[in-house]
XYZ file of C-alpha atoms in Angstrom:
576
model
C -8.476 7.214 5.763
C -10.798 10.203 5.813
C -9.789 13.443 7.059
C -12.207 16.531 7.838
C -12.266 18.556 4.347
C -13.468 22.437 4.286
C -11.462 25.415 2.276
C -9.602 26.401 5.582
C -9.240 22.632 7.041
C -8.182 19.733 5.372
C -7.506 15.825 6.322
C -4.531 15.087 8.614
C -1.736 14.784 10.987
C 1.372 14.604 11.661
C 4.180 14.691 14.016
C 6.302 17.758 14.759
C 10.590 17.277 14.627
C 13.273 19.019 16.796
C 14.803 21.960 15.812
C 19.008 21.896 14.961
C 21.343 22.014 17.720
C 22.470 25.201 18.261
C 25.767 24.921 17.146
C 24.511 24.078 13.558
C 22.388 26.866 13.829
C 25.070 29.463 14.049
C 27.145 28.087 11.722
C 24.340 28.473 9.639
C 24.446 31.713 10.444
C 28.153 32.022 9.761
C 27.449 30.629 6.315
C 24.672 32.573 5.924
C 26.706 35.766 5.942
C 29.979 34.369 3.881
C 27.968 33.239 1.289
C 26.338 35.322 -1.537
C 22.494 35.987 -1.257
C 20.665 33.794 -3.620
C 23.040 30.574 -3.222
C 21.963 27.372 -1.480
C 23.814 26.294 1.462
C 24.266 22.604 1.421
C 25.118 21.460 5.220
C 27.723 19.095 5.673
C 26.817 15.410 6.244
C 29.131 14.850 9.450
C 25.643 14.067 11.527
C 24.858 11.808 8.756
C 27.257 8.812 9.684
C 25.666 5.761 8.475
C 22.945 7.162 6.281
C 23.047 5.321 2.756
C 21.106 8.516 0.924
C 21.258 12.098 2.580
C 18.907 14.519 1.145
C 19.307 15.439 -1.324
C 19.599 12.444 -4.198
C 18.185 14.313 -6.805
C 17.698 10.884 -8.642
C 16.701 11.134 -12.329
C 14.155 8.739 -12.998
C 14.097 7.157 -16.637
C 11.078 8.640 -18.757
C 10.245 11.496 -16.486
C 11.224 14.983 -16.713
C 11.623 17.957 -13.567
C 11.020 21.433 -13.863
C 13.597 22.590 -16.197
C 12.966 26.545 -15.468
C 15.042 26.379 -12.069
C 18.103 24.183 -11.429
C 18.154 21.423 -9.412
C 19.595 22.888 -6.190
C 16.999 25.492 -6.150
C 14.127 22.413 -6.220
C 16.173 21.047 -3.448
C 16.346 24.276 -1.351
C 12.646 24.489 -2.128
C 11.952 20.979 -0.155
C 14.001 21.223 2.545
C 12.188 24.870 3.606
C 9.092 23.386 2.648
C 9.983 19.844 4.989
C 11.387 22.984 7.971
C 7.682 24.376 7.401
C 6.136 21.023 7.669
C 7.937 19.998 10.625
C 7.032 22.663 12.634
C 3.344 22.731 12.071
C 2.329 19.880 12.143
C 5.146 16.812 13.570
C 4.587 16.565 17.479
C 5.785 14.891 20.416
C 4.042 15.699 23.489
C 2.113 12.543 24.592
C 1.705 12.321 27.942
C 0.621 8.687 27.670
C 3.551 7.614 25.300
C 6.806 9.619 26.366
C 9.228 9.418 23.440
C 5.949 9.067 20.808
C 5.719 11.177 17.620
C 2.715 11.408 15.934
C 1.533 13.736 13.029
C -1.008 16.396 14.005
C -4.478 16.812 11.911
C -7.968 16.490 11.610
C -9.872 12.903 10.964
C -13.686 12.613 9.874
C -15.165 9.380 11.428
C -15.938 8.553 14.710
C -13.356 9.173 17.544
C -15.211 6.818 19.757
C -15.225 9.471 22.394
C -11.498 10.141 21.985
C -10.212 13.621 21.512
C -8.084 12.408 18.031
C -5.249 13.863 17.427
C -3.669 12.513 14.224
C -4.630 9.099 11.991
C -2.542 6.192 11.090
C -2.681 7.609 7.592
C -0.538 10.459 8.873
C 1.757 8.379 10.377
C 2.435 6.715 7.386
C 3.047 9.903 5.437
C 5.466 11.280 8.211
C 7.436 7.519 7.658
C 8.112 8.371 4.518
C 8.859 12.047 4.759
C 11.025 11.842 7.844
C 13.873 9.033 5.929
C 13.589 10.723 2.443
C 14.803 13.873 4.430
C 17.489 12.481 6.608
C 20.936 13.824 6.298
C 18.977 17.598 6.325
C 17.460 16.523 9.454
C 20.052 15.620 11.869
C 17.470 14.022 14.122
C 15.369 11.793 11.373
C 16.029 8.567 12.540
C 15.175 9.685 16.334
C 12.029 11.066 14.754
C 11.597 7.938 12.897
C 11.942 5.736 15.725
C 9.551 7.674 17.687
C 6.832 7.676 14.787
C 7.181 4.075 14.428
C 7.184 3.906 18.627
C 3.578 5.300 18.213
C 2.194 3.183 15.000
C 3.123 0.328 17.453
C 1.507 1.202 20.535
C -1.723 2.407 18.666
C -1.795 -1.295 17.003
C -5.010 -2.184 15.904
C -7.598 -3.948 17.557
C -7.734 -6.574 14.885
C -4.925 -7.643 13.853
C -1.861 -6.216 16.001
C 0.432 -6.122 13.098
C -1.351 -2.907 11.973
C -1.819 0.436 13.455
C -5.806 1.752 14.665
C -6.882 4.396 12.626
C -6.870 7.001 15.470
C -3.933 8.972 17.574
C -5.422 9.732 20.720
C -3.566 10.879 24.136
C -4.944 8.144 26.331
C -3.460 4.745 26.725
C -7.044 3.530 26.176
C -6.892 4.703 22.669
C -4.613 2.424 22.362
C -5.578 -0.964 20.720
C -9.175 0.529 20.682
C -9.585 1.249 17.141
C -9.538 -0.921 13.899
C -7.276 -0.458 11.016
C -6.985 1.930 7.761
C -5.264 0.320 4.737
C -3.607 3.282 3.442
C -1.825 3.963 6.644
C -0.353 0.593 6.983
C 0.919 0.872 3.570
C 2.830 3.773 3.915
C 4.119 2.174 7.217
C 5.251 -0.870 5.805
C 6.735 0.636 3.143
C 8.917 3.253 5.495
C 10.247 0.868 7.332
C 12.060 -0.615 3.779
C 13.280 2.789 3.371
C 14.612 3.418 6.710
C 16.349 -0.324 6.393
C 17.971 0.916 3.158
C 19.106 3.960 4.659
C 20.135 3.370 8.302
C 20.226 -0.507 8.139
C 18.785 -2.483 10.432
C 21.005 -3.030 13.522
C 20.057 -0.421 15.921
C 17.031 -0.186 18.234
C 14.660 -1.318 15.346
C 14.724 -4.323 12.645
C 13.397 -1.921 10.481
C 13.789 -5.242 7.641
C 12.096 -7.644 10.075
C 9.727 -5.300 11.266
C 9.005 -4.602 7.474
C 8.462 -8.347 6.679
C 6.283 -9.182 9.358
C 3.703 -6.632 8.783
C 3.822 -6.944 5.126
C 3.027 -11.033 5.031
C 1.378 -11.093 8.973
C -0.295 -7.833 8.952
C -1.014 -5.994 5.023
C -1.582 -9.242 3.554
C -3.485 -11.243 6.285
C -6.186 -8.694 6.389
C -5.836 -6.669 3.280
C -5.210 -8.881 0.571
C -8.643 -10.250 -0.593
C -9.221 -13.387 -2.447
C -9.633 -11.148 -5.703
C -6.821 -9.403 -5.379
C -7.978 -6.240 -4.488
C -6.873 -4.377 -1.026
C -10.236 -3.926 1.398
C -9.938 -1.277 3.353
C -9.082 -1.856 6.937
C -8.731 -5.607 9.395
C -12.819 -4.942 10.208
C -13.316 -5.957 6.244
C -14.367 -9.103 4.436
C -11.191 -11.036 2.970
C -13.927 -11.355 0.145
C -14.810 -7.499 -0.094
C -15.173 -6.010 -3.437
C -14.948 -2.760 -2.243
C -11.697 -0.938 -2.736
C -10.002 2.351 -2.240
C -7.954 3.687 -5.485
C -6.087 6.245 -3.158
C -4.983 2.704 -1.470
C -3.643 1.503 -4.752
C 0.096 2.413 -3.992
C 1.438 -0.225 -6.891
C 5.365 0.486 -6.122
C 5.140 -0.550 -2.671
C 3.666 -3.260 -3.542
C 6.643 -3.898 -6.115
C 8.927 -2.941 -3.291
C 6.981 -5.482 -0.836
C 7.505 -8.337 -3.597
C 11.355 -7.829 -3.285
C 11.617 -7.933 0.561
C 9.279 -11.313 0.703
C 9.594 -12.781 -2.398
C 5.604 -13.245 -2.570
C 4.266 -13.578 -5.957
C 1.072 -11.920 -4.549
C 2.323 -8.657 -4.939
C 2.488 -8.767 -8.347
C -1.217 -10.425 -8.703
C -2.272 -7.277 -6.659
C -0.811 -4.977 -8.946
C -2.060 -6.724 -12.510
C -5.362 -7.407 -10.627
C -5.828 -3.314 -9.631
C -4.667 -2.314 -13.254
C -7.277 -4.517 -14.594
C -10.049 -2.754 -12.175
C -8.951 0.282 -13.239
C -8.679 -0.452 -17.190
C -12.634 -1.690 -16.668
C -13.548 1.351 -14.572
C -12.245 3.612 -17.009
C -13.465 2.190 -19.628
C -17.004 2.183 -18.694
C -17.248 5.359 -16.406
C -14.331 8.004 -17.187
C -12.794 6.784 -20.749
C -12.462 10.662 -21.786
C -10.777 11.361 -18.387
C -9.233 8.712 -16.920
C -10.367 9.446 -13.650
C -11.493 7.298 -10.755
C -14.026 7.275 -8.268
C -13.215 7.763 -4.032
C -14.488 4.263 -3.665
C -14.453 1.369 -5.713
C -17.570 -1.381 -6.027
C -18.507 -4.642 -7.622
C -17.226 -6.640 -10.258
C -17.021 -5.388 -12.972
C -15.889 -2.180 -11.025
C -18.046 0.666 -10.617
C -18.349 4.065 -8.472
C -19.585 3.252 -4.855
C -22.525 5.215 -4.369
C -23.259 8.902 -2.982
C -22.414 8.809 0.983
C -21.028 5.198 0.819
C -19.992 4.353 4.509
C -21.694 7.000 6.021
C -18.447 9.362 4.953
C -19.330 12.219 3.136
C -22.028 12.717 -0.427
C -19.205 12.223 -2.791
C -18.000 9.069 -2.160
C -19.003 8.513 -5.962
C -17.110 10.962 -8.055
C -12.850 11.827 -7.884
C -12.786 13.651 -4.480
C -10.800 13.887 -1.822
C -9.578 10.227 -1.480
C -8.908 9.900 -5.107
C -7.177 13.367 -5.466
C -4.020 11.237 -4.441
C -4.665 8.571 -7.382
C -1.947 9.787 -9.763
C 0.956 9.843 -7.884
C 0.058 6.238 -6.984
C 0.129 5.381 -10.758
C 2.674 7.361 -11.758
C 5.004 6.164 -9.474
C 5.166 2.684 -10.331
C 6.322 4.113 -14.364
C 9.079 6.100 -12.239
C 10.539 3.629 -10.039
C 9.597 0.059 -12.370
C 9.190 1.553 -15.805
C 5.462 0.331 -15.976
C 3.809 1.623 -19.649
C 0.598 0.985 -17.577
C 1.344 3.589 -15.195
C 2.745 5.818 -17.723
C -0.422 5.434 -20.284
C -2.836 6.195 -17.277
C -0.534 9.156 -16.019
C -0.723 10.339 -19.572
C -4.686 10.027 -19.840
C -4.763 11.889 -16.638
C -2.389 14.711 -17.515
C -4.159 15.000 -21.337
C -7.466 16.195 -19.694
C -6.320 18.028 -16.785
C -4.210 20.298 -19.511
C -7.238 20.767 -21.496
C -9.965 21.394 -18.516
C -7.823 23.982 -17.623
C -6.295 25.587 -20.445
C -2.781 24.215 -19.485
C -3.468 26.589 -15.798
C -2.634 23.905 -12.166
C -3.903 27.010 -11.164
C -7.521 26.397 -12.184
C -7.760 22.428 -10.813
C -10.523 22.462 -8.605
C -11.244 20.300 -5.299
C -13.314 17.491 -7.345
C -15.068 16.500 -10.724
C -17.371 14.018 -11.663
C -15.976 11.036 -13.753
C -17.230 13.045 -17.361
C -14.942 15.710 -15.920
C -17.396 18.179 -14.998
C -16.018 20.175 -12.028
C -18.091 19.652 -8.680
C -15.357 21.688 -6.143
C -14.880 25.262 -6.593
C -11.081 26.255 -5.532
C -7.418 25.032 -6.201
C -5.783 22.702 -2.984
C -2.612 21.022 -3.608
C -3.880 17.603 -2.570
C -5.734 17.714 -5.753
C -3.092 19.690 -7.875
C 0.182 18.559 -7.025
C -0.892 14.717 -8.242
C -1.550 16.013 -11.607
C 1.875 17.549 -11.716
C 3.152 14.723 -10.855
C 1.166 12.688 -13.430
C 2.197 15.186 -16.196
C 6.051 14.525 -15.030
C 5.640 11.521 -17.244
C 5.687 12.989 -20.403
C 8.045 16.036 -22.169
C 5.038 17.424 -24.208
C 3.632 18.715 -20.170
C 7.161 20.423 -19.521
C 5.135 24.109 -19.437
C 2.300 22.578 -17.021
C 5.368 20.916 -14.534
C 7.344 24.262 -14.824
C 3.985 25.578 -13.901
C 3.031 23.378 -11.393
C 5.950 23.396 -9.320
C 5.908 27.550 -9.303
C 2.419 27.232 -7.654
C 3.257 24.143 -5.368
C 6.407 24.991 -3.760
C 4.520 28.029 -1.546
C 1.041 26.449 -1.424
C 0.877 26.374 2.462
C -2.963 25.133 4.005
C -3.191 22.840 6.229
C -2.163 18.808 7.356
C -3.763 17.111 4.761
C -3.283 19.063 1.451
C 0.388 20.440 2.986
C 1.485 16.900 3.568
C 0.590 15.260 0.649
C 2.293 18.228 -1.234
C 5.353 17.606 0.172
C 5.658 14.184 -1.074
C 4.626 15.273 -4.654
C 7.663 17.313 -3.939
C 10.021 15.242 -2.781
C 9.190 13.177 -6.001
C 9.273 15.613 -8.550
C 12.861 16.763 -7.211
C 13.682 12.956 -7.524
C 14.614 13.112 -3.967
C 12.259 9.969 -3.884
C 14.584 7.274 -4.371
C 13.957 3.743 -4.861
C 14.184 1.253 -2.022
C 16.092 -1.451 -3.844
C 16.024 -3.872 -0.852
C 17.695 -7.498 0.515
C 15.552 -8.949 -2.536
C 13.976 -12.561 -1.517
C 13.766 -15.461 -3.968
C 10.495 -15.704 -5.303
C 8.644 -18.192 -3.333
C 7.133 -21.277 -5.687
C 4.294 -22.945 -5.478
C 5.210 -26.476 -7.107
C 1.374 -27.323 -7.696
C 0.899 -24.204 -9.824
C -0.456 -25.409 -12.977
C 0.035 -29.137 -12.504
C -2.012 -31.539 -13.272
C -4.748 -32.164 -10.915
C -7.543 -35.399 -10.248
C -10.712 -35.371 -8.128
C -12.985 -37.787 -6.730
C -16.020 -35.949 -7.637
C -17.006 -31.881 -8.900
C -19.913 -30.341 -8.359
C -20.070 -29.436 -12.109
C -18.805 -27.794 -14.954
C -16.646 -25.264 -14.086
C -15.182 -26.529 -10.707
C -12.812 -29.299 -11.934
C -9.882 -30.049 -10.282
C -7.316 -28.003 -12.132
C -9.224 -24.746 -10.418
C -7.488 -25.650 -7.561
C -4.152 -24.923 -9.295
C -4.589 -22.015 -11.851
C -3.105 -19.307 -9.081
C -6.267 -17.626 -10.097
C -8.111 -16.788 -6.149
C -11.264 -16.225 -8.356
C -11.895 -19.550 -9.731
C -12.177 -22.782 -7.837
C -12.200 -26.415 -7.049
C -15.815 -28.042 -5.737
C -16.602 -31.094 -4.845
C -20.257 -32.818 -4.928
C -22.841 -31.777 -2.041
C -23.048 -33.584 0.944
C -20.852 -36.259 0.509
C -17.561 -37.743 2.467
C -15.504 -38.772 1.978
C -13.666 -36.131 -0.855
C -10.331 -35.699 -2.129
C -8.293 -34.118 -4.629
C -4.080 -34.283 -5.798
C -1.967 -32.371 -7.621
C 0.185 -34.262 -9.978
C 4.079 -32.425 -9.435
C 5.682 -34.035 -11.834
C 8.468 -36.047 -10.828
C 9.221 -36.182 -6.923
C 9.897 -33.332 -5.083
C 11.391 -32.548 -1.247
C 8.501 -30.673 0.214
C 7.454 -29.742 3.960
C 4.770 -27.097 3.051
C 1.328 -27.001 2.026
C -1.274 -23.604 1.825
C -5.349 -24.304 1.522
C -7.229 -21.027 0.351
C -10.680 -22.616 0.695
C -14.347 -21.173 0.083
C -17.073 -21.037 1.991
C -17.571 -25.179 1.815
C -14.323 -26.463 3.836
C -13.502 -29.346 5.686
C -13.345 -29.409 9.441
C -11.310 -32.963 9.383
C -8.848 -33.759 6.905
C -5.485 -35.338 6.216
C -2.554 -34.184 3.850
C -0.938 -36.980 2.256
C 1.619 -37.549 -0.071
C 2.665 -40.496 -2.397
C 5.500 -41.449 -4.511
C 4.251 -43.733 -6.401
C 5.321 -44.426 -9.987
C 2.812 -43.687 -12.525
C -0.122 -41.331 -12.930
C -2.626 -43.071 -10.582
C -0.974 -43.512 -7.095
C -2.256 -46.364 -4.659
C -0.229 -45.546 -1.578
C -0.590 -42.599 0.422
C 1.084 -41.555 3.601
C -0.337 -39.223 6.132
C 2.089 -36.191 6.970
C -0.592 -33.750 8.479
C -4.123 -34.372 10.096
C -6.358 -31.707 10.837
C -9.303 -32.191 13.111
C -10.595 -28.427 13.976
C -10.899 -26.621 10.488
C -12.471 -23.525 10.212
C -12.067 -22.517 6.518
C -10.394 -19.388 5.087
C -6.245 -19.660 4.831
C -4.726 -22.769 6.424
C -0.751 -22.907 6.195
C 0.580 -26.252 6.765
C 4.071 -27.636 7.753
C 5.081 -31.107 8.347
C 8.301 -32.729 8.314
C 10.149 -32.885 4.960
C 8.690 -35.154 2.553
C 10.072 -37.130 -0.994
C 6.948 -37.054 -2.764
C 5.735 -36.182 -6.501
C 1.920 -36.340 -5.425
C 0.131 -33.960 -2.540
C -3.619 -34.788 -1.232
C -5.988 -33.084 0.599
C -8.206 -36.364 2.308
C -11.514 -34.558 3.817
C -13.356 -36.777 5.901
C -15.537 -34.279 7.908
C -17.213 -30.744 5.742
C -17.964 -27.804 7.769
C -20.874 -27.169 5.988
C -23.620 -28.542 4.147
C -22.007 -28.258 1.057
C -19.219 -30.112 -0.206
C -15.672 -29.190 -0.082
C -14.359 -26.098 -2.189
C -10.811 -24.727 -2.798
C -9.510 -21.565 -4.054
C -6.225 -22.844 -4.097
C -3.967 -25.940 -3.503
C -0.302 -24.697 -3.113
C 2.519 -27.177 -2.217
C 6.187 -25.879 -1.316
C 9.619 -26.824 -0.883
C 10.686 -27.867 2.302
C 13.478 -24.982 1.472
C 10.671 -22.751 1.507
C 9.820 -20.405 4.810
């Protein structure tokens, strides 16, 4: 997502919450006047029946440290004025078009299509998150939360309806007019794990199902690309290489693994520390820092005004100024060293470009470090706090840091993302430890494989079964029939089969399985014909089947080509 950027306005929006009732208010009050100036009140949580974690949680994660020059109730006192600030600037509720619809209020860049935009799905996202993190101070989160959630679902995306458009507008034509933004749907997602964890989810909302089904039907049906990287909305190629490393938010992914039990997850996150270890390596190895976008393979800055967006599309600017909470997050909550070690990098050459001052960060550098921005905004200096959180030696620079980010007050986008930085530096982050899933197996992973024919040396059949989305399978050109079978091992009950094929697939062909003693089976049986194939992901069911050897049978190719797979997964008839 891209949000307007000048020294008075920055990116965003976000939805406004209710003020307390007014009986809490004056027993505030009461309190206020009983109780010695310079204490923190802490509320009772009466209003918070059936809330797993009230603010605060004040978790301490393993590794990390927190400003050690104040105590812990004044960082908690600091959020929760902070999140009152927040709430009332920039959380909203007055769409005519949606009664009962929150939405976060701020500036977008891009075209509004002749909409008057109001907020982005990115700041929906961000409010997600905010809104259960600060539950049990906010008597009316979950209301709030509901209502933010009512909005992501009516704006769905024109794409795919599992995701939210990019744009809030006060029109029911906005709605389902606009395509997708990754980042927003990520934060989404993840919320709704949150709000599961802390509310549960048998009220108004499945906040688990709902969770689920965007993750596999929604994130990873249009995000997920067959190199592992995240694209960056449901308009984008499945076979982009283009990325966005403000996108790269590796602990949700972590936390997405243990509500579906999708090995993918964890490709995604090797696959984007990989990019980044080969970016860094070859464009910022003194720095550590990242470009806004993210081209190629091997990985490389996109260039100046890439998508039309702004000139520095190429160098660590607005997008990427939220990079190292990303990364730091995933040493936090999962203990990472690959998190920590770029957190470290990070927070080693921040220190020394500004003599150990957050104070002196300014609004964008080039990937040697030279500064191209001229001013401190807390979207670009509370991630470095964050980042430096990793490591005692930065406990002056946090101490530091948290002094100049607990009054910063600007606008949506540099406000908002400060108040997450926050909320995790307090530890009042906490870790969604979910209704963890069985990891889902592919039986035909690394199994041995036989083909009729390949189209040459590097396309043999055991391509087809290395779980690697970047190597595959090909058969000769312009020949049928072709076939190729995975070798399980010893029989096997399955009902499941998933076909990740390239750009040469098969418009007709048959599944079949054999049980067969032996290494060379004779006698197949047909469990699944196809005769309408159109390439890209086909996930296959059939009746539970006894059966130690899987085939794909293509009769008919879609192109002129042969027949080319990605992958060849087979699953247990146990298996959703």
């Amino acid at each position: 997502m891209y949000l307007t950027r000048t020294k008075a306005s920055t990116p965003g929006n976000r939805p406004k919450k209710p003020s307390l009732r007014l009986k809490q208010l004056l027993m505030l009050t009461v309190l206020a006047l009983l109780i010695p100036a310079g204490s923190v009140i802490s509320v009772p949580n009466a209003s918070a029946a059936g809330i797993s974690k009230p603010f605060p949680q004040q978790v301490n994660y393993p590794g990390m440290i927190k400003p050690n020059h104040i105590t812990q109730s004044t960082m908690n006192q600091s959020v929760s004025s902070y999140y009152d600030y927040w709430k009332s600037t920039y959380l909203k509720n007055n769409l005519t078009s949606l009664p009962g619809g929150y939405y976060v209020k701020g500036n977008i860049t891009g075209d509004p299509d002749g909409f008057t935009a109001l907020g982005s799905s990115e700041g929906q996202g961000y409010g997600m998150i905010i809104t259960v993190l600060m539950a049990g101070h906010d008597s009316n989160a979950q209301t709030i939360f509901n209502g933010l959630f009512k909005t992501a679902r009516a704006y769905k995306s024109s794409g795919n309806p599992n995701l939210m458009g990019w744009v809030v507008a006060d029109s029911v034509q906005a709605q389902g007019h606009f395509g997708s933004a990754t980042d927003g749907d990520l934060d989404i997602a993840y919320s709704l794990i949150l709000a599961h964890q802390q509310w549960g989810s048998d009220g108004t909302v499945n906040y688990l199902n709902e969770a689920k089904k965007m993750i596999t039907d929604g994130i990873k049906a249009s995000y997920v690309t067959t190199n592992y990287r995240l694209n960056l909305g449901d308009w984008d190629s499945k076979d982009a290489l283009n990325t966005r490393p403000s996108d790269w938010m590796l602990s949700h992914f972590r936390a997405f693994y243990e509500v579906t039990g999708d090995p993918v997850w964890i490709q995604v996150i090797d696959h984007l520390y990989s990019v980044y270890e080969q970016f860094t390596t070859s464009y910022s190895s003194s720095t550590g820092l990242i470009s806004d976008f993210v081209v190629d393979n091997p990985p490389k800055p996109a260039p100046e005004w890439y998508l039309d967006e702004f000139k520095e599309t190429n160098q660590y600017y607005y997008n990427a100024s939220r990079f190292p909470l990303r990364i730091v997050m995933d040493y936090a909550f999962y203990g990472d060293s690959r998190g920590k070690a770029a957190a470290d990098k990070l927070s080693a050459w921040i220190k020394t470009k500004t003599n150990g001052s957050p104070a002196n960060i300014k609004n964008g550098y080039k990937m040697n470090g030279t500064a191209i921005g001229d001013y401190a905004t807390a979207v670009f200096v509370s991630p470095f706090i964050s980042a430096g959180a990793a490591n005692s030696s930065n406990q002056a620079w946090v101490n530091a840091g948290w002094d100049w980010m607990k009054n910063k007050k600007e606008d949506y986008f540099s406000d908002t993302y400060n108040l997450l930085n926050m909320l995790f530096i307090s530890g009042n982050w906490w870790v969604p430890t979910a209704e963890t899933q069985p990891p889902v197996t592919n039986l035909a992973l690394n199994k041995q494989a036989v083909t009729s024919t390949i189209e040459g040396t590097g396309f043999e059949a055991d391509k087809a079964f290395d779980g690697n989305l970047m190597s595959r399978w090909a058969s000769n050109e312009g020949s049928d029939p072709e076939w190729i079978y995975v070798d399980l091992g010893s029989v096997q009950n399955i009902s499941a089969v998933k076909l990740r094929w390239e750009a040469a697939y098969a418009t007709q062909y048959k599944i079949q399985v054999s049980s067969d003693t032996g290494s060379s089976p004779v006698n197949w049986t047909d469990v699944n014909t196809t005769t309408n194939g159109d390439g890209g992901e086909d996930n296959i069911t059939f009746a539970p089947q006894n059966a130690r050897f899987v085939r794909m049978f293509g009769t008919v190719r879609g192109t002129s080509y042969g027949y080319s797979l990605y992958e060849f997964e087979v699953y247990a008839a146990s298996t959703p």
